[in-house]
PDB file of C-alpha atoms in Angstrom:
ATOM      1  CA  UNK A 133     -59.241  18.657-107.587  1.00 71.00           C
ATOM      2  CA  UNK A 134     -58.511  21.796-109.626  1.00 80.00           C
ATOM      3  CA  UNK A 135     -57.779  24.094-106.646  1.00 93.00           C
ATOM      4  CA  UNK A 136     -58.304  27.751-107.586  1.00 96.00           C
ATOM      5  CA  UNK A 137     -59.170  28.560-111.183  1.00 96.00           C
ATOM      6  CA  UNK A 138     -59.533  31.944-112.850  1.00 97.00           C
ATOM      7  CA  UNK A 139     -61.380  32.979-115.991  1.00 96.00           C
ATOM      8  CA  UNK A 140     -60.263  34.460-118.345  1.00 96.00           C
ATOM      9  CA  UNK A 141     -56.475  34.108-118.481  1.00 95.00           C
ATOM     10  CA  UNK A 142     -55.993  37.194-120.646  1.00 95.00           C
ATOM     11  CA  UNK A 143     -58.154  40.146-121.585  1.00 96.00           C
ATOM     12  CA  UNK A 144     -57.717  43.448-123.403  1.00 97.00           C
ATOM     13  CA  UNK A 145     -60.218  46.200-122.711  1.00 96.00           C
ATOM     14  CA  UNK A 146     -60.717  49.722-123.958  1.00 97.00           C
ATOM     15  CA  UNK A 147     -61.010  52.542-121.445  1.00 97.00           C
ATOM     16  CA  UNK A 148     -64.553  52.718-120.128  1.00 96.00           C
ATOM     17  CA  UNK A 149     -65.479  49.115-120.880  1.00 96.00           C
ATOM     18  CA  UNK A 150     -66.638  46.792-118.157  1.00 95.00           C
ATOM     19  CA  UNK A 151     -65.806  43.192-117.386  1.00 95.00           C
ATOM     20  CA  UNK A 152     -66.049  40.517-114.714  1.00 97.00           C
ATOM     21  CA  UNK A 153     -63.278  38.199-113.615  1.00 97.00           C
ATOM     22  CA  UNK A 154     -64.395  34.860-112.243  1.00 97.00           C
ATOM     23  CA  UNK A 155     -62.647  32.909-109.529  1.00 97.00           C
ATOM     24  CA  UNK A 156     -63.697  29.418-108.523  1.00 97.00           C
ATOM     25  CA  UNK A 157     -62.333  27.109-105.820  1.00 97.00           C
ATOM     26  CA  UNK A 158     -63.186  23.493-105.123  1.00 95.00           C
ATOM     27  CA  UNK A 159     -61.589  23.202-101.682  1.00 94.00           C
ATOM     28  CA  UNK A 160     -64.672  24.351 -99.750  1.00 94.00           C
ATOM     29  CA  UNK A 161     -62.703  27.318 -98.354  1.00 93.00           C
ATOM     30  CA  UNK A 162     -64.526  30.013 -96.443  1.00 92.00           C
ATOM     31  CA  UNK A 163     -62.196  32.866 -97.282  1.00 93.00           C
ATOM     32  CA  UNK A 164     -61.511  34.256-100.740  1.00 95.00           C
ATOM     33  CA  UNK A 165     -59.400  37.186-101.924  1.00 96.00           C
ATOM     34  CA  UNK A 166     -58.631  39.279-104.979  1.00 97.00           C
ATOM     35  CA  UNK A 167     -55.136  40.754-105.405  1.00 97.00           C
ATOM     36  CA  UNK A 168     -53.424  42.732-108.095  1.00 97.00           C
ATOM     37  CA  UNK A 169     -49.742  42.595-108.895  1.00 95.00           C
ATOM     38  CA  UNK A 170     -47.974  45.382-110.730  1.00 93.00           C
ATOM     39  CA  UNK A 171     -44.345  45.387-111.965  1.00 86.00           C
ATOM     40  CA  UNK A 172     -41.891  45.786-109.092  1.00 81.00           C
ATOM     41  CA  UNK A 173     -44.688  45.577-106.556  1.00 84.00           C
ATOM     42  CA  UNK A 174     -45.893  42.925-104.217  1.00 87.00           C
ATOM     43  CA  UNK A 175     -49.438  41.648-104.261  1.00 93.00           C
ATOM     44  CA  UNK A 176     -51.973  44.180-103.045  1.00 94.00           C
ATOM     45  CA  UNK A 177     -55.350  43.149-101.698  1.00 93.00           C
ATOM     46  CA  UNK A 178     -58.349  44.581-103.547  1.00 96.00           C
ATOM     47  CA  UNK A 179     -61.321  42.926-101.823  1.00 96.00           C
ATOM     48  CA  UNK A 180     -61.895  39.825 -99.782  1.00 94.00           C
ATOM     49  CA  UNK A 181     -64.733  37.665 -98.495  1.00 94.00           C
ATOM     50  CA  UNK A 182     -65.002  35.769 -95.224  1.00 91.00           C
ATOM     51  CA  UNK A 183     -67.970  33.698 -96.350  1.00 91.00           C
ATOM     52  CA  UNK A 184     -70.822  33.348 -98.791  1.00 93.00           C
ATOM     53  CA  UNK A 185     -72.733  36.607 -99.094  1.00 93.00           C
ATOM     54  CA  UNK A 186     -70.033  38.731 -97.451  1.00 93.00           C
ATOM     55  CA  UNK A 187     -67.411  41.040 -98.933  1.00 95.00           C
ATOM     56  CA  UNK A 188     -65.009  43.624 -97.558  1.00 93.00           C
ATOM     57  CA  UNK A 189     -62.543  46.189 -98.878  1.00 93.00           C
ATOM     58  CA  UNK A 190     -58.845  45.581 -98.932  1.00 91.00           C
ATOM     59  CA  UNK A 191     -55.946  47.925 -99.509  1.00 89.00           C
ATOM     60  CA  UNK A 192     -56.825  49.120-103.054  1.00 94.00           C
ATOM     61  CA  UNK A 193     -60.601  48.712-103.584  1.00 96.00           C
ATOM     62  CA  UNK A 194     -61.370  51.805-105.665  1.00 96.00           C
ATOM     63  CA  UNK A 195     -62.725  51.085-109.146  1.00 95.00           C
ATOM     64  CA  UNK A 196     -63.626  47.481-108.333  1.00 97.00           C
ATOM     65  CA  UNK A 197     -66.684  45.659-107.040  1.00 96.00           C
ATOM     66  CA  UNK A 198     -67.032  42.069-105.893  1.00 97.00           C
ATOM     67  CA  UNK A 199     -69.725  39.521-105.181  1.00 97.00           C
ATOM     68  CA  UNK A 200     -69.780  36.159-103.415  1.00 96.00           C
ATOM     69  CA  UNK A 201     -73.177  34.680-104.158  1.00 94.00           C
ATOM     70  CA  UNK A 202     -71.899  31.105-103.895  1.00 95.00           C
ATOM     71  CA  UNK A 203     -69.250  29.817-101.529  1.00 96.00           C
ATOM     72  CA  UNK A 204     -67.088  28.478-104.324  1.00 96.00           C
ATOM     73  CA  UNK A 205     -67.143  31.605-106.519  1.00 97.00           C
ATOM     74  CA  UNK A 206     -65.764  35.109-106.061  1.00 97.00           C
ATOM     75  CA  UNK A 207     -66.349  37.637-108.839  1.00 98.00           C
ATOM     76  CA  UNK A 208     -64.349  40.805-109.426  1.00 97.00           C
ATOM     77  CA  UNK A 209     -65.983  43.507-111.523  1.00 97.00           C
ATOM     78  CA  UNK A 210     -64.606  46.550-113.257  1.00 95.00           C
ATOM     79  CA  UNK A 211     -67.489  48.870-114.132  1.00 91.00           C
ATOM     80  CA  UNK A 212     -65.493  51.390-116.168  1.00 95.00           C
ATOM     81  CA  UNK A 213     -61.969  50.204-116.869  1.00 95.00           C
ATOM     82  CA  UNK A 214     -59.051  52.647-116.706  1.00 96.00           C
ATOM     83  CA  UNK A 215     -55.452  52.231-117.923  1.00 96.00           C
ATOM     84  CA  UNK A 216     -54.350  52.288-114.250  1.00 96.00           C
ATOM     85  CA  UNK A 217     -56.146  48.968-113.854  1.00 97.00           C
ATOM     86  CA  UNK A 218     -53.764  47.248-116.251  1.00 97.00           C
ATOM     87  CA  UNK A 219     -52.324  44.550-114.044  1.00 97.00           C
ATOM     88  CA  UNK A 220     -52.177  40.860-113.270  1.00 97.00           C
ATOM     89  CA  UNK A 221     -55.040  39.809-111.027  1.00 98.00           C
ATOM     90  CA  UNK A 222     -54.772  36.882-108.667  1.00 97.00           C
ATOM     91  CA  UNK A 223     -57.535  35.201-106.765  1.00 97.00           C
ATOM     92  CA  UNK A 224     -56.814  33.191-103.620  1.00 96.00           C
ATOM     93  CA  UNK A 225     -58.714  31.152-101.086  1.00 95.00           C
ATOM     94  CA  UNK A 226     -57.990  29.858 -97.610  1.00 92.00           C
ATOM     95  CA  UNK A 227     -59.488  27.719 -94.886  1.00 87.00           C
ATOM     96  CA  UNK A 228     -57.973  29.705 -92.059  1.00 77.00           C
ATOM     97  CA  UNK A 229     -56.323  33.075 -91.606  1.00 68.00           C
ATOM     98  CA  UNK A 230     -53.003  31.635 -92.642  1.00 74.00           C
ATOM     99  CA  UNK A 231     -51.985  29.880 -95.818  1.00 87.00           C
ATOM    100  CA  UNK A 232     -53.704  31.135 -98.961  1.00 92.00           C
ATOM    101  CA  UNK A 233     -53.901  29.167-102.200  1.00 94.00           C
ATOM    102  CA  UNK A 234     -53.602  31.193-105.378  1.00 96.00           C
ATOM    103  CA  UNK A 235     -55.025  30.836-108.863  1.00 97.00           C
ATOM    104  CA  UNK A 236     -52.898  31.173-112.015  1.00 96.00           C
ATOM    105  CA  UNK A 237     -53.792  34.830-112.596  1.00 96.00           C
ATOM    106  CA  UNK A 238     -55.556  36.972-115.195  1.00 97.00           C
ATOM    107  CA  UNK A 239     -53.486  39.400-117.241  1.00 96.00           C
ATOM    108  CA  UNK A 240     -55.598  42.470-117.993  1.00 97.00           C
ATOM    109  CA  UNK A 241     -54.602  45.290-120.319  1.00 96.00           C
ATOM    110  CA  UNK A 242     -56.673  48.453-120.517  1.00 96.00           C
ATOM    111  CA  UNK A 243     -55.958  50.611-123.561  1.00 96.00           C
TER     112      UNK A 243
ATOM    113  CA  UNK B 105     -45.509  53.148 -96.211  1.00 71.00           C
ATOM    114  CA  UNK B 106     -44.144  49.680 -96.847  1.00 82.00           C
ATOM    115  CA  UNK B 107     -44.761  47.445 -93.876  1.00 91.00           C
ATOM    116  CA  UNK B 108     -42.979  44.441 -95.385  1.00 95.00           C
ATOM    117  CA  UNK B 109     -39.700  45.117 -97.150  1.00 96.00           C
ATOM    118  CA  UNK B 110     -37.564  42.883 -99.299  1.00 96.00           C
ATOM    119  CA  UNK B 111     -34.615  45.120-100.033  1.00 92.00           C
ATOM    120  CA  UNK B 112     -32.883  42.843-102.526  1.00 94.00           C
ATOM    121  CA  UNK B 113     -34.751  42.778-105.853  1.00 94.00           C
ATOM    122  CA  UNK B 114     -32.556  39.958-107.097  1.00 96.00           C
ATOM    123  CA  UNK B 115     -30.067  37.340-105.952  1.00 97.00           C
ATOM    124  CA  UNK B 116     -27.825  34.954-107.877  1.00 97.00           C
ATOM    125  CA  UNK B 117     -26.447  31.793-106.299  1.00 97.00           C
ATOM    126  CA  UNK B 118     -24.454  28.843-107.574  1.00 97.00           C
ATOM    127  CA  UNK B 119     -26.188  25.476-107.602  1.00 97.00           C
ATOM    128  CA  UNK B 120     -25.465  23.546-104.416  1.00 97.00           C
ATOM    129  CA  UNK B 121     -24.736  26.653-102.348  1.00 97.00           C
ATOM    130  CA  UNK B 122     -26.977  28.333 -99.801  1.00 98.00           C
ATOM    131  CA  UNK B 123     -29.533  30.959-100.813  1.00 98.00           C
ATOM    132  CA  UNK B 124     -30.501  33.497 -98.164  1.00 98.00           C
ATOM    133  CA  UNK B 125     -33.469  35.736 -98.817  1.00 98.00           C
ATOM    134  CA  UNK B 126     -34.195  38.531 -96.357  1.00 98.00           C
ATOM    135  CA  UNK B 127     -37.324  40.312 -95.253  1.00 98.00           C
ATOM    136  CA  UNK B 128     -37.870  43.166 -92.788  1.00 97.00           C
ATOM    137  CA  UNK B 129     -41.137  44.380 -91.332  1.00 97.00           C
ATOM    138  CA  UNK B 130     -42.222  47.458 -89.435  1.00 95.00           C
ATOM    139  CA  UNK B 131     -45.597  46.514 -87.959  1.00 91.00           C
ATOM    140  CA  UNK B 132     -45.101  45.030 -84.495  1.00 91.00           C
ATOM    141  CA  UNK B 133     -48.621  43.560 -84.653  1.00 89.00           C
ATOM    142  CA  UNK B 134     -47.557  41.033 -87.291  1.00 92.00           C
ATOM    143  CA  UNK B 135     -47.553  37.594 -85.703  1.00 91.00           C
ATOM    144  CA  UNK B 136     -47.476  35.165 -88.631  1.00 92.00           C
ATOM    145  CA  UNK B 137     -45.132  35.162 -91.575  1.00 95.00           C
ATOM    146  CA  UNK B 138     -45.178  33.260 -94.834  1.00 95.00           C
ATOM    147  CA  UNK B 139     -42.948  32.762 -97.830  1.00 97.00           C
ATOM    148  CA  UNK B 140     -44.407  32.252-101.280  1.00 97.00           C
ATOM    149  CA  UNK B 141     -42.631  31.189-104.452  1.00 97.00           C
ATOM    150  CA  UNK B 142     -43.750  32.379-107.863  1.00 95.00           C
ATOM    151  CA  UNK B 143     -42.794  31.149-111.304  1.00 95.00           C
ATOM    152  CA  UNK B 144     -43.499  33.323-114.371  1.00 92.00           C
ATOM    153  CA  UNK B 145     -47.099  33.154-115.615  1.00 89.00           C
ATOM    154  CA  UNK B 146     -48.188  31.193-112.545  1.00 93.00           C
ATOM    155  CA  UNK B 147     -49.799  32.100-109.255  1.00 95.00           C
ATOM    156  CA  UNK B 148     -47.759  32.222-106.046  1.00 95.00           C
ATOM    157  CA  UNK B 149     -47.441  28.927-104.186  1.00 95.00           C
ATOM    158  CA  UNK B 150     -47.036  28.618-100.449  1.00 94.00           C
ATOM    159  CA  UNK B 151     -43.575  27.547 -99.346  1.00 96.00           C
ATOM    160  CA  UNK B 152     -43.159  27.803 -95.593  1.00 96.00           C
ATOM    161  CA  UNK B 153     -44.447  29.818 -92.656  1.00 95.00           C
ATOM    162  CA  UNK B 154     -43.541  30.731 -89.102  1.00 96.00           C
ATOM    163  CA  UNK B 155     -45.486  31.916 -86.114  1.00 93.00           C
ATOM    164  CA  UNK B 156     -44.106  34.681 -83.916  1.00 92.00           C
ATOM    165  CA  UNK B 157     -43.883  32.255 -80.996  1.00 93.00           C
ATOM    166  CA  UNK B 158     -41.088  30.444 -82.820  1.00 95.00           C
ATOM    167  CA  UNK B 159     -37.723  31.577 -84.096  1.00 95.00           C
ATOM    168  CA  UNK B 160     -37.121  28.806 -86.615  1.00 97.00           C
ATOM    169  CA  UNK B 161     -39.148  26.520 -88.841  1.00 97.00           C
ATOM    170  CA  UNK B 162     -37.678  23.927 -91.134  1.00 97.00           C
ATOM    171  CA  UNK B 163     -39.144  21.966 -94.042  1.00 96.00           C
ATOM    172  CA  UNK B 164     -36.677  19.925 -96.042  1.00 97.00           C
ATOM    173  CA  UNK B 165     -34.252  22.244 -97.812  1.00 97.00           C
ATOM    174  CA  UNK B 166     -36.123  25.332 -96.624  1.00 98.00           C
ATOM    175  CA  UNK B 167     -35.671  27.017 -93.249  1.00 98.00           C
ATOM    176  CA  UNK B 168     -37.191  30.263 -92.090  1.00 98.00           C
ATOM    177  CA  UNK B 169     -35.643  32.221 -89.224  1.00 98.00           C
ATOM    178  CA  UNK B 170     -37.459  34.938 -87.310  1.00 98.00           C
ATOM    179  CA  UNK B 171     -35.764  37.618 -85.213  1.00 97.00           C
ATOM    180  CA  UNK B 172     -38.605  39.507 -83.574  1.00 95.00           C
ATOM    181  CA  UNK B 173     -36.445  42.061 -81.830  1.00 95.00           C
ATOM    182  CA  UNK B 174     -34.927  43.065 -85.157  1.00 96.00           C
ATOM    183  CA  UNK B 175     -38.238  42.638 -87.022  1.00 96.00           C
ATOM    184  CA  UNK B 176     -36.383  40.514 -89.511  1.00 97.00           C
ATOM    185  CA  UNK B 177     -36.912  37.130 -91.099  1.00 97.00           C
ATOM    186  CA  UNK B 178     -34.891  35.169 -93.580  1.00 98.00           C
ATOM    187  CA  UNK B 179     -35.437  32.161 -95.811  1.00 98.00           C
ATOM    188  CA  UNK B 180     -32.541  29.756 -96.248  1.00 98.00           C
ATOM    189  CA  UNK B 181     -32.477  27.274 -99.105  1.00 98.00           C
ATOM    190  CA  UNK B 182     -29.830  24.569 -98.804  1.00 97.00           C
ATOM    191  CA  UNK B 183     -28.673  23.263-101.200  1.00 97.00           C
ATOM    192  CA  UNK B 184     -29.969  25.544-103.908  1.00 98.00           C
ATOM    193  CA  UNK B 185     -31.196  23.914-107.105  1.00 97.00           C
ATOM    194  CA  UNK B 186     -31.895  25.376-110.572  1.00 96.00           C
ATOM    195  CA  UNK B 187     -35.608  24.652-110.048  1.00 96.00           C
ATOM    196  CA  UNK B 188     -35.565  27.080-107.134  1.00 97.00           C
ATOM    197  CA  UNK B 189     -35.133  29.953-109.584  1.00 98.00           C
ATOM    198  CA  UNK B 190     -38.265  32.036-109.039  1.00 97.00           C
ATOM    199  CA  UNK B 191     -39.528  35.179-107.351  1.00 96.00           C
ATOM    200  CA  UNK B 192     -39.917  34.787-103.592  1.00 97.00           C
ATOM    201  CA  UNK B 193     -42.427  36.894-101.684  1.00 97.00           C
ATOM    202  CA  UNK B 194     -42.409  37.445 -97.962  1.00 97.00           C
ATOM    203  CA  UNK B 195     -45.849  38.041 -96.414  1.00 95.00           C
ATOM    204  CA  UNK B 196     -47.074  38.908 -92.948  1.00 93.00           C
ATOM    205  CA  UNK B 197     -50.346  38.823 -91.068  1.00 90.00           C
ATOM    206  CA  UNK B 198     -51.493  40.399 -87.851  1.00 85.00           C
ATOM    207  CA  UNK B 199     -54.012  38.963 -85.440  1.00 75.00           C
ATOM    208  CA  UNK B 200     -57.149  40.811 -84.522  1.00 68.00           C
ATOM    209  CA  UNK B 201     -58.973  43.232 -86.818  1.00 60.00           C
ATOM    210  CA  UNK B 202     -57.960  42.783 -90.445  1.00 57.00           C
ATOM    211  CA  UNK B 203     -56.408  39.441 -89.688  1.00 65.00           C
ATOM    212  CA  UNK B 204     -57.565  38.026 -92.997  1.00 71.00           C
ATOM    213  CA  UNK B 205     -55.202  40.269 -94.861  1.00 81.00           C
ATOM    214  CA  UNK B 206     -51.696  39.326 -95.854  1.00 89.00           C
ATOM    215  CA  UNK B 207     -49.233  42.140 -96.485  1.00 91.00           C
ATOM    216  CA  UNK B 208     -46.678  41.227 -99.127  1.00 94.00           C
ATOM    217  CA  UNK B 209     -43.186  42.452 -99.845  1.00 95.00           C
ATOM    218  CA  UNK B 210     -42.158  43.347-103.397  1.00 95.00           C
ATOM    219  CA  UNK B 211     -40.343  40.066-103.926  1.00 95.00           C
ATOM    220  CA  UNK B 212     -36.798  38.874-104.562  1.00 96.00           C
ATOM    221  CA  UNK B 213     -35.921  37.177-107.828  1.00 96.00           C
ATOM    222  CA  UNK B 214     -33.639  34.226-107.136  1.00 98.00           C
ATOM    223  CA  UNK B 215     -31.513  32.825-109.934  1.00 98.00           C
ATOM    224  CA  UNK B 216     -29.709  29.547-109.247  1.00 97.00           C
ATOM    225  CA  UNK B 217     -26.885  29.087-111.703  1.00 96.00           C
ATOM    226  CA  UNK B 218     -26.063  25.484-112.721  1.00 94.00           C
TER     227      UNK B 218
END
């Protein structure tokens, strides 16, 4: 039981490049989330999903897109990366509205 | 507009003593509160939670107190251990629309000194 896994762990992009972050969970959770964490800040919600085939915007959705084609996977896409998107990205999943289980994070640097 | 505030960026405590981490919130619609612990280069892990219908929840060395009238909660760790050194995030959730979203504070870095 791996819990929540994220791929890749690290990535460096140039401004304007695109990439997709993959999140996978093996707990059969309905809800999945993408957060970003910046220095001196708490976690801020980017997008979330309440079930396969559904997505919704969180607090800071601009510049990101998401897809939830399979229940166990939640993808976060950056179509044209900007330096302001340099951050640590965390994926999480939950069975209910309460406790969320987090992945180990992806450290992204945009030059 | 920060709805969940952790006003102490850091806290140092001697091993064996009590650690008290504080959290204030402004949104009166919040009805469920959680504490997460985060080690460097790892994701946050759930520690303890409390519903607004309670004023205290205890789990081993960890106790969370909620004062709804003051919109304040605190996490007590007794006794503190070096392995407790981490960043602690307070989070809150409201029922109803948007209830899937957790709002996090900025975190408090706890250092337990052996």
